[in-house]
Short mmCIF file of N, CA, C and O in Angstrom, two decimals:
data_model
loop_
_atom_site.label_atom_id
_atom_site.label_comp_id
_atom_site.label_asym_id
_atom_site.label_seq_id
_atom_site.Cartn_x
_atom_site.Cartn_y
_atom_site.Cartn_z
N MET A 1 -42.23 0.52 49.52
CA MET A 1 -43.03 -1.20 49.20
C MET A 1 -42.56 -1.58 48.04
O MET A 1 -42.70 -2.99 48.13
N SER A 2 -42.49 -1.32 46.77
CA SER A 2 -42.49 -1.91 45.75
C SER A 2 -41.04 -2.23 45.70
O SER A 2 -40.23 -2.70 45.43
N VAL A 3 -40.29 -0.62 46.27
CA VAL A 3 -38.76 -1.17 46.63
C VAL A 3 -38.75 -2.76 46.36
O VAL A 3 -37.45 -3.43 46.73
N SER A 4 -38.71 -3.16 47.25
CA SER A 4 -39.20 -4.27 48.38
C SER A 4 -39.31 -5.97 48.10
O SER A 4 -38.58 -7.03 48.40
N LEU A 5 -40.07 -5.72 47.19
CA LEU A 5 -41.13 -6.64 46.08
C LEU A 5 -40.09 -6.60 45.65
O LEU A 5 -39.96 -8.44 45.25
N ALA A 6 -39.24 -5.53 44.96
CA ALA A 6 -38.37 -5.76 44.08
C ALA A 6 -37.75 -6.88 43.85
O ALA A 6 -37.63 -8.02 43.04
N VAL A 7 -37.16 -6.31 45.44
CA VAL A 7 -35.64 -7.77 45.74
C VAL A 7 -35.72 -8.56 46.04
O VAL A 7 -34.97 -9.64 45.78
N THR A 8 -36.78 -8.61 46.46
CA THR A 8 -37.00 -10.35 46.72
C THR A 8 -37.90 -11.13 45.16
O THR A 8 -37.21 -12.44 46.30
N HIS A 9 -37.92 -10.61 44.79
CA HIS A 9 -38.22 -10.66 42.90
C HIS A 9 -36.81 -11.46 42.47
O HIS A 9 -36.48 -12.64 41.32
N LEU A 10 -36.28 -10.38 42.54
CA LEU A 10 -34.13 -10.74 42.48
C LEU A 10 -33.38 -11.64 43.25
O LEU A 10 -32.86 -12.41 41.63
N VAL A 11 -33.80 -11.55 44.47
CA VAL A 11 -32.97 -12.39 45.57
C VAL A 11 -32.74 -13.57 44.67
O VAL A 11 -31.51 -14.67 44.05
N PRO A 12 -33.68 -14.07 43.50
CA PRO A 12 -33.77 -15.69 44.51
C PRO A 12 -32.65 -15.64 42.98
O PRO A 12 -31.82 -16.75 42.20
N LEU A 13 -33.18 -15.08 41.41
CA LEU A 13 -32.28 -14.30 40.46
C LEU A 13 -30.80 -14.51 40.90
O LEU A 13 -30.00 -14.72 39.67
N ALA A 14 -30.63 -13.95 41.60
CA ALA A 14 -29.31 -13.52 41.52
C ALA A 14 -28.65 -14.70 42.11
O ALA A 14 -27.00 -15.02 42.10
N LYS A 15 -29.09 -15.65 42.77
CA LYS A 15 -28.75 -17.11 43.36
C LYS A 15 -28.20 -17.87 42.63
O LYS A 15 -27.45 -18.56 42.51
N GLU A 16 -29.22 -17.87 41.32
CA GLU A 16 -29.06 -18.88 40.43
C GLU A 16 -27.47 -18.71 39.66
O GLU A 16 -27.35 -19.73 38.62
N LEU A 17 -27.13 -17.32 39.57
CA LEU A 17 -26.35 -16.78 38.16
C LEU A 17 -25.33 -17.57 38.95
O LEU A 17 -24.86 -17.46 40.20
N ASP A 18 -24.20 -18.49 38.95
CA ASP A 18 -23.15 -19.18 38.59
C ASP A 18 -21.91 -17.66 38.54
O ASP A 18 -21.91 -17.35 37.45
N LYS A 19 -21.37 -17.41 39.39
CA LYS A 19 -19.79 -16.01 39.10
C LYS A 19 -19.25 -16.66 38.23
O LYS A 19 -18.06 -16.11 38.67
N ASN A 20 -19.15 -17.93 38.15
CA ASN A 20 -17.86 -18.79 37.46
C ASN A 20 -17.71 -18.67 35.70
O ASN A 20 -16.89 -19.40 35.15
N LYS A 21 -19.19 -18.37 35.43
CA LYS A 21 -19.02 -19.17 34.31
C LYS A 21 -19.63 -17.49 33.66
O LYS A 21 -21.01 -17.55 32.34
N VAL A 22 -19.86 -17.10 33.87
CA VAL A 22 -20.02 -14.92 33.46
C VAL A 22 -18.67 -14.42 32.48
O VAL A 22 -17.62 -15.48 33.35
N THR A 23 -19.81 -14.20 31.35
CA THR A 23 -18.45 -14.30 30.36
C THR A 23 -18.75 -13.05 29.55
O THR A 23 -19.86 -12.85 30.06
N PRO A 24 -18.14 -11.78 28.43
CA PRO A 24 -18.52 -11.11 28.31
C PRO A 24 -19.62 -11.89 26.88
O PRO A 24 -20.68 -10.62 26.91
N GLY A 25 -20.17 -12.77 26.13
CA GLY A 25 -19.98 -12.80 25.20
C GLY A 25 -20.54 -11.82 23.72
O GLY A 25 -19.19 -11.82 24.36
N VAL A 26 -21.62 -12.49 23.29
CA VAL A 26 -21.12 -11.61 21.72
C VAL A 26 -21.33 -10.35 21.48
O VAL A 26 -20.18 -9.65 20.38
N LEU A 27 -21.79 -9.92 22.79
CA LEU A 27 -21.33 -8.70 22.82
C LEU A 27 -19.99 -7.84 22.66
O LEU A 27 -19.38 -6.38 22.40
N GLY A 28 -19.76 -8.42 24.18
CA GLY A 28 -18.07 -7.97 23.82
C GLY A 28 -16.85 -8.80 23.81
O GLY A 28 -16.85 -8.00 22.75
N PHE A 29 -17.47 -9.89 22.47
CA PHE A 29 -17.25 -9.77 21.38
C PHE A 29 -17.03 -9.00 19.89
O PHE A 29 -15.73 -9.11 19.23
N ILE A 30 -17.81 -8.42 19.89
CA ILE A 30 -18.14 -7.34 18.42
C ILE A 30 -17.52 -6.34 18.80
O ILE A 30 -16.28 -5.28 18.43
N VAL A 31 -17.33 -6.02 20.22
CA VAL A 31 -16.33 -4.44 20.39
C VAL A 31 -15.70 -4.91 20.10
O VAL A 31 -15.24 -3.79 19.90
N PHE A 32 -15.09 -5.68 21.07
CA PHE A 32 -12.96 -6.18 20.66
C PHE A 32 -12.80 -6.51 19.39
O PHE A 32 -11.82 -5.36 19.05
N ALA A 33 -13.95 -6.97 18.70
CA ALA A 33 -13.09 -7.55 16.82
C ALA A 33 -13.20 -6.28 16.54
O ALA A 33 -12.56 -5.70 15.51
N VAL A 34 -14.24 -4.89 16.70
CA VAL A 34 -14.68 -3.43 15.70
C VAL A 34 -12.78 -2.87 16.32
O VAL A 34 -12.68 -2.08 15.37
N MET A 35 -12.76 -3.68 17.49
CA MET A 35 -11.21 -2.34 17.82
C MET A 35 -10.88 -2.73 17.48
O MET A 35 -9.52 -2.29 16.62
N ALA A 36 -10.45 -3.53 17.19
CA ALA A 36 -9.16 -4.86 16.62
C ALA A 36 -8.67 -4.43 14.94
O ALA A 36 -7.84 -3.35 14.27
N LEU A 37 -10.47 -3.83 14.30
CA LEU A 37 -9.74 -4.05 12.69
C LEU A 37 -9.88 -2.13 13.02
O LEU A 37 -8.59 -2.40 11.93
N ALA A 38 -10.16 -1.58 14.44
CA ALA A 38 -10.02 -0.09 14.25
C ALA A 38 -8.02 0.77 14.11
O ALA A 38 -7.69 1.11 13.39
N VAL A 39 -8.00 -0.52 15.25
CA VAL A 39 -6.63 -0.14 15.57
C VAL A 39 -5.52 -0.92 14.00
O VAL A 39 -4.72 -0.37 13.86
N TRP A 40 -6.41 -2.22 13.81
CA TRP A 40 -5.31 -2.83 12.29
C TRP A 40 -5.43 -1.36 10.83
O TRP A 40 -4.25 -1.10 10.73
N GLY A 41 -7.15 -1.28 11.24
CA GLY A 41 -6.30 -0.03 10.52
C GLY A 41 -5.90 1.39 9.81
O GLY A 41 -5.33 2.06 9.39
N LEU A 42 -5.46 2.08 11.67
CA LEU A 42 -4.81 3.50 11.87
C LEU A 42 -3.81 2.84 11.82
O LEU A 42 -3.13 3.83 11.08
N MET A 43 -2.40 1.99 11.81
CA MET A 43 -1.12 0.86 11.53
C MET A 43 -1.58 1.44 10.15
O MET A 43 -0.21 1.31 10.28
N LYS A 44 -2.26 0.57 9.38
CA LYS A 44 -2.42 0.70 7.87
C LYS A 44 -1.36 2.20 7.23
O LYS A 44 -0.99 1.93 6.74
N SER A 45 -2.59 2.73 7.94
CA SER A 45 -2.81 4.38 7.12
C SER A 45 -1.12 4.83 8.53
O SER A 45 -0.80 5.86 8.08
N MET A 46 -0.83 5.06 9.02
CA MET A 46 -0.10 4.89 9.87
C MET A 46 1.80 4.76 9.17
O MET A 46 2.43 5.86 8.92
N ASN A 47 1.56 3.95 9.12
CA ASN A 47 3.04 2.63 8.52
C ASN A 47 2.90 3.76 6.22
O ASN A 47 3.77 4.40 5.67
N LYS A 48 1.03 3.96 6.40
CA LYS A 48 1.65 4.61 4.95
C LYS A 48 1.81 6.57 4.34
O LYS A 48 2.29 5.94 3.62
N HIS A 49 1.48 6.96 6.03
CA HIS A 49 1.72 8.25 6.27
C HIS A 49 3.68 8.71 6.25
O HIS A 49 4.20 8.91 6.09
N MET A 50 3.60 6.79 6.84
CA MET A 50 4.86 7.49 7.83
C MET A 50 6.61 6.76 6.62
O MET A 50 6.74 7.41 6.23
N GLY A 51 5.79 5.92 5.61
CA GLY A 51 6.02 6.25 3.63
C GLY A 51 6.39 7.33 3.79
O GLY A 51 8.29 7.56 2.46
N LYS A 52 5.76 8.70 3.17
CA LYS A 52 6.37 9.26 2.58
C LYS A 52 7.06 10.61 2.41
O LYS A 52 7.60 11.51 2.93
N VAL A 53 7.26 10.38 4.47
CA VAL A 53 8.17 11.14 4.67
C VAL A 53 9.85 10.78 4.76
O VAL A 53 9.93 9.67 4.67
N ASP A 54 10.11 12.77 4.40
CA ASP A 54 11.60 12.40 3.96
C ASP A 54 12.62 12.61 5.42
O ASP A 54 12.18 13.77 6.31
N PHE A 55 12.70 12.01 6.00
CA PHE A 55 14.56 12.53 7.14
C PHE A 55 15.41 12.61 7.01
O PHE A 55 16.16 12.40 8.07
N GLN A 56 16.23 13.10 6.03
CA GLN A 56 17.07 13.50 5.57
C GLN A 56 17.58 14.99 6.26
O GLN A 56 16.76 15.76 5.67
N GLU A 57 18.45 14.71 7.01
CA GLU A 57 18.33 16.55 7.57
C GLU A 57 19.59 17.48 6.30
O GLU A 57 20.12 17.12 6.05
N ALA A 58 18.93 18.36 6.06
CA ALA A 58 19.64 19.28 5.89
C ALA A 58 21.21 19.87 5.75
O ALA A 58 21.07 20.20 7.13
N PRO A 59 22.50 19.73 5.40
CA PRO A 59 22.94 20.01 5.98
C PRO A 59 23.86 21.49 5.90
O PRO A 59 22.37 22.43 6.37
N GLU A 60 24.23 21.23 7.53
CA GLU A 60 24.17 23.45 8.39
C GLU A 60 24.40 24.47 7.21
O GLU A 60 24.34 24.94 7.65
N GLY A 61 25.96 23.95 6.17
CA GLY A 61 25.02 25.02 5.88
C GLY A 61 25.24 25.72 4.43
O GLY A 61 24.50 26.59 3.84
N ASP A 62 24.04 24.95 3.46
CA ASP A 62 23.36 25.05 3.16
C ASP A 62 21.65 25.90 3.87
O ASP A 62 20.69 25.86 3.08
N SER A 63 22.10 26.68 4.62
CA SER A 63 20.52 26.84 5.05
C SER A 63 19.81 27.92 4.96
O SER A 63 19.08 28.79 4.53
N ASP A 64 20.91 29.57 4.15
CA ASP A 64 21.23 30.14 3.18
C ASP A 64 20.04 29.52 2.44
O ASP A 64 19.35 30.64 2.45
N ALA A 65 20.28 28.81 1.42
CA ALA A 65 19.43 28.32 0.55
C ALA A 65 18.54 27.55 0.62
O ALA A 65 17.60 27.83 -0.10
N SER A 66 18.21 27.03 1.35
CA SER A 66 17.02 26.41 1.94
C SER A 66 16.45 27.29 2.35
O SER A 66 15.22 27.43 2.02
N GLY A 67 16.48 28.40 2.76
CA GLY A 67 15.67 30.05 3.63
C GLY A 67 15.48 30.70 2.68
O GLY A 67 13.90 30.96 2.48
N LYS A 68 15.92 31.16 1.06
CA LYS A 68 15.45 31.22 -0.01
C LYS A 68 15.08 30.68 -0.06
O LYS A 68 13.58 30.88 -1.12
N ALA A 69 14.77 29.16 -1.43
CA ALA A 69 13.58 28.24 -2.15
C ALA A 69 12.02 27.95 -1.33
O ALA A 69 11.48 27.88 -1.24
N ARG A 70 12.71 28.54 0.44
CA ARG A 70 11.64 28.22 1.44
C ARG A 70 10.73 29.83 1.04
O ARG A 70 9.28 29.49 0.86
N SER A 71 11.41 30.85 0.53
CA SER A 71 10.54 31.78 0.91
C SER A 71 9.85 32.14 -0.47
O SER A 71 8.34 32.94 -0.86
N GLY A 72 10.62 31.31 -1.58
CA GLY A 72 9.66 31.73 -2.71
C GLY A 72 8.63 30.19 -2.41
O GLY A 72 7.36 30.89 -3.28
N ALA A 73 8.82 29.35 -2.44
CA ALA A 73 7.63 28.35 -1.71
C ALA A 73 6.18 28.82 -2.06
O ALA A 73 5.37 28.36 -2.79
N THR A 74 6.14 29.94 -0.20
CA THR A 74 5.51 30.02 0.48
C THR A 74 5.43 31.57 0.03
O THR A 74 4.16 32.19 0.36
N GLY A 75 5.48 32.15 -1.45
CA GLY A 75 5.02 33.34 -1.86
C GLY A 75 3.66 33.37 -2.84
O GLY A 75 3.18 32.54 -3.20
N ALA A 76 2.95 34.00 -2.92
CA ALA A 76 2.52 33.87 -4.50
C ALA A 76 2.27 33.19 -5.44
O ALA A 76 3.28 33.33 -5.61
N PRO A 77 1.32 32.71 -5.49
CA PRO A 77 1.35 31.54 -6.81
C PRO A 77 1.58 32.18 -8.15
O PRO A 77 1.27 33.79 -8.18
N LYS A 78 2.53 31.12 -8.58
CA LYS A 78 3.26 32.16 -10.27
C LYS A 78 2.65 31.79 -11.55
O LYS A 78 1.78 31.13 -11.13
N ALA A 79 2.30 33.31 -12.15
CA ALA A 79 0.79 33.04 -12.83
C ALA A 79 1.96 32.64 -13.99
O ALA A 79 2.94 31.73 -14.38
N GLN A 80 0.35 31.21 -14.80
CA GLN A 80 0.81 29.85 -15.77
C GLN A 80 0.99 30.58 -16.36
O GLN A 80 -0.09 31.70 -17.33
N GLN A 81 1.81 30.61 -17.82
CA GLN A 81 3.16 31.62 -18.71
C GLN A 81 1.95 29.93 -19.62
O GLN A 81 1.74 28.02 -19.56
N GLY A 82 1.69 29.52 -20.52
CA GLY A 82 0.99 29.79 -21.84
C GLY A 82 0.86 29.84 -23.27
O GLY A 82 0.54 29.37 -24.01
#
């Protein structure tokens, strides 16, 4: 019985609501603005990181030299001389 009572109180409120005037409001704007700022920040960060990438490929004949250089770079750290 309480459900039907609640529905009878909500029906007049639903009739007053104009479906053509429903807007997202301030909360919708805030959420959209935060998402826009997040995307802008991510794009700025991505551009910074992509600027650091070197897109030059090594020539095919130098694969042995680059392999030797990589193996030395991945080995144990060298002791500092001082």
